[in-house]
mmCIF file of C-alpha atoms in Angstrom:
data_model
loop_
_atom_site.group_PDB
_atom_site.id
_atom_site.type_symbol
_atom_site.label_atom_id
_atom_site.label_comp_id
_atom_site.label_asym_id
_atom_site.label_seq_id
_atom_site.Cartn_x
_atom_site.Cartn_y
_atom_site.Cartn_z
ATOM 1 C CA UNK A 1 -132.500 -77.228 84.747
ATOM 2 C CA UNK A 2 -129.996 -74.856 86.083
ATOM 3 C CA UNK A 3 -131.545 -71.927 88.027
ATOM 4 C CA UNK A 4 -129.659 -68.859 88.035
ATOM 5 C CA UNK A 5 -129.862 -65.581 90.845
ATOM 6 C CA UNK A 6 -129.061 -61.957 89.870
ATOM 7 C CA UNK A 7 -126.696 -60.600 91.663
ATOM 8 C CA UNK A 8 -125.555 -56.368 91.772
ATOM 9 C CA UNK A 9 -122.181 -55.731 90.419
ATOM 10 C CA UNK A 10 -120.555 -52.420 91.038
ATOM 11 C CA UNK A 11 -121.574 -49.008 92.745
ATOM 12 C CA UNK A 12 -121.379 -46.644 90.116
ATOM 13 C CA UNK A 13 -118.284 -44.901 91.677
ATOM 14 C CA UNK A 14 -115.136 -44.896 90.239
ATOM 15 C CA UNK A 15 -113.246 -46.081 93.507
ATOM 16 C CA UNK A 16 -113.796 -48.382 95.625
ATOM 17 C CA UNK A 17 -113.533 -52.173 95.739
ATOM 18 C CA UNK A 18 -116.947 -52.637 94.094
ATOM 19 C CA UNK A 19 -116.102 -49.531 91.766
ATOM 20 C CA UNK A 20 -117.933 -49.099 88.190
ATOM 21 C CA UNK A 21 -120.928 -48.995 86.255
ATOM 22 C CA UNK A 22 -124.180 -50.545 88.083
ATOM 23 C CA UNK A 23 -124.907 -53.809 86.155
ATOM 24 C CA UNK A 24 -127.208 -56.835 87.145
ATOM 25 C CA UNK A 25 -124.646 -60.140 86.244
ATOM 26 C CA UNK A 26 -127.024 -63.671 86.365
ATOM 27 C CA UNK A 27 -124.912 -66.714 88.811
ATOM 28 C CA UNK A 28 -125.745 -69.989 88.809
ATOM 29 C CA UNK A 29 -127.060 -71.415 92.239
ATOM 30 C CA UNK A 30 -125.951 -74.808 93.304
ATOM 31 C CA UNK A 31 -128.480 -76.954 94.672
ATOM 32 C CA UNK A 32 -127.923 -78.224 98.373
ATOM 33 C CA UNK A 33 -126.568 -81.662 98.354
ATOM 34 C CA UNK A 34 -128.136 -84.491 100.091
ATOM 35 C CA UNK A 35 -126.431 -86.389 102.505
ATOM 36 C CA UNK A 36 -126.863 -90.739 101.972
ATOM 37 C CA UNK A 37 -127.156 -92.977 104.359
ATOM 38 C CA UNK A 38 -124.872 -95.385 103.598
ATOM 39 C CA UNK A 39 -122.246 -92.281 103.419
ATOM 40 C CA UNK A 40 -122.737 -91.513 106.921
ATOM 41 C CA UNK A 41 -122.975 -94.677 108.020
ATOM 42 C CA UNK A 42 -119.443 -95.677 106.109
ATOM 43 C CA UNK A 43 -117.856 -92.614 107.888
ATOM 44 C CA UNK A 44 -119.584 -93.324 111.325
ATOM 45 C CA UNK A 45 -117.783 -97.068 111.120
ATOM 46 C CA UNK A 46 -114.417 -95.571 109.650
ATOM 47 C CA UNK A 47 -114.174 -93.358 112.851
ATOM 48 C CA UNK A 48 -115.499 -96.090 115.629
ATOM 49 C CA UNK A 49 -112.495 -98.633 114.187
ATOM 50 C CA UNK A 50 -109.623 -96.747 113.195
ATOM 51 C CA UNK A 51 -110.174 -93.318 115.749
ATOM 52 C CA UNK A 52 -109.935 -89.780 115.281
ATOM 53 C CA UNK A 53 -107.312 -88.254 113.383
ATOM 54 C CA UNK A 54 -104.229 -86.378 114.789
ATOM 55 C CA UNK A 55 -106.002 -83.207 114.508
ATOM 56 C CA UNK A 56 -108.999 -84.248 115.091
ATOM 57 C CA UNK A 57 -107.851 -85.581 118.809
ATOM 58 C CA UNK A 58 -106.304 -82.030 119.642
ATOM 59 C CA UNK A 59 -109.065 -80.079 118.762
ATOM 60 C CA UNK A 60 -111.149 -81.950 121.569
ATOM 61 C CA UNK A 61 -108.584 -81.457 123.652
ATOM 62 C CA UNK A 62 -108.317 -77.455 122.508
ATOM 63 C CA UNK A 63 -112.588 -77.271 123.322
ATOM 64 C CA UNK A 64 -111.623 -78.189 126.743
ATOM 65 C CA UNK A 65 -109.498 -75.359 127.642
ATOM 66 C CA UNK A 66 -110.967 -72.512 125.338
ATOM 67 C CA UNK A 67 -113.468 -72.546 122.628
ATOM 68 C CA UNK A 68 -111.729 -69.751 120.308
ATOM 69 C CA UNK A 69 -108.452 -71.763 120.335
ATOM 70 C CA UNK A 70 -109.970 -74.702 118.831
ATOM 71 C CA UNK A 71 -111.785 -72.800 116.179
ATOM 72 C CA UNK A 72 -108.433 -71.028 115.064
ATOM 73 C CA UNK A 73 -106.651 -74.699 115.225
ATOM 74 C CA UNK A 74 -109.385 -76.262 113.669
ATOM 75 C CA UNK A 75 -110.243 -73.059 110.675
ATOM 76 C CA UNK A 76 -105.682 -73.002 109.884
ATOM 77 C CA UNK A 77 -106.633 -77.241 109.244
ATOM 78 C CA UNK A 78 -109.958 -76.827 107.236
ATOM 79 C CA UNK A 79 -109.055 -73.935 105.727
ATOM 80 C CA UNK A 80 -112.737 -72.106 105.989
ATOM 81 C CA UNK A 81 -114.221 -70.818 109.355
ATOM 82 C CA UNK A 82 -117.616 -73.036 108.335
ATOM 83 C CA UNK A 83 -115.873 -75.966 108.199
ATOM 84 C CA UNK A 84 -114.169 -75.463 111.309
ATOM 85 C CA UNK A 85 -117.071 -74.872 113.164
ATOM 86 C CA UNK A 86 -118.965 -77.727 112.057
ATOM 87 C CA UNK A 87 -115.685 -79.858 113.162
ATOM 88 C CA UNK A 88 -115.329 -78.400 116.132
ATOM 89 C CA UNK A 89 -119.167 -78.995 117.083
ATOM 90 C CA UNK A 90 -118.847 -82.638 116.172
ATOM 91 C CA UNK A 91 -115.636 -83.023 118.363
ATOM 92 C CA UNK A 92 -117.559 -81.030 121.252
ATOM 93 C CA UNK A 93 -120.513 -83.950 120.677
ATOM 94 C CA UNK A 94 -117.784 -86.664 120.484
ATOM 95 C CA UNK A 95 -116.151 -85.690 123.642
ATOM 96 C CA UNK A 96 -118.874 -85.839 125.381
ATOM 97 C CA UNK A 97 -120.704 -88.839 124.514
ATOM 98 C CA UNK A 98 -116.917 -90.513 125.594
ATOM 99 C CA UNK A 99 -118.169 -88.705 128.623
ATOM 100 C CA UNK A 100 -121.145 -90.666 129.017
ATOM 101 C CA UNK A 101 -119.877 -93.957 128.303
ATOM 102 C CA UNK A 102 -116.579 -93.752 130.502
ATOM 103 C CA UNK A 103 -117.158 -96.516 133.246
ATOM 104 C CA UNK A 104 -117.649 -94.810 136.752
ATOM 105 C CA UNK A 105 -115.090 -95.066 139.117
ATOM 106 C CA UNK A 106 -115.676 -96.036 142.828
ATOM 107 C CA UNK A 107 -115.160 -93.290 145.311
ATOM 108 C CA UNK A 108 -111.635 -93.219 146.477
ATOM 109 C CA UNK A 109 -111.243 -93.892 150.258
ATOM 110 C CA UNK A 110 -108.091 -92.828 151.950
ATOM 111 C CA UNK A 111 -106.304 -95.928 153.475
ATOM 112 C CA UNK A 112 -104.464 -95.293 157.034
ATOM 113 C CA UNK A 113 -100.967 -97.134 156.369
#
């Protein structure tokens, strides 16, 4: 069964953006998908073997520097500011669980040649 919402349609002015007579209009509502397991788990391995993409890769490297740069990079890609943010989260998680797993190096001591 579909469920519907009312939404308000027009002010009752007759300019405006939202101009014309007040009227109740009925719009379907989309129910919120669910996300599978084996989904997430095929696009977990896809990443882990064959990397980021292109974009992907510069948008970390955008995070680094400024946060509002990598949303602009990332929202001209996506094409929609929620779908940039979302990416840009993820690539801000990504970076730094690379963090966490880069080996430690030994502290550098100066040689006397």
């Amino acid at each position: 069964m579909v469920k519907y919402e009312q939404i308000q349609r027009g002010t009752g002015l007759s300019v405006g953006l939202n101009r014309g007579h007040q009227r109740t209009a009925l719009r379907p509502v989309k129910p919120a998908a669910k996300k599978s397991a084996r989904a997430s788990f095929r696009r977990k391995l896809v990443a882990e073997t064959v990397g980021y993409q292109p974009y992907e890769l510069r948008v970390m490297d955008m995070n680094e520097i400024t946060e509002k740069k990598a949303l602009r990079f990332a929202k001209r890609r996506l094409g929609n500011i929620r779908r940039a943010k979302k990416k840009v989260k993820q690539m801000a998680e990504v970076k730094r669980l690379l963090k966490k797993q880069a080996p430690k190096e030994a502290p550098k001591t100066e040689q006397k040649a």
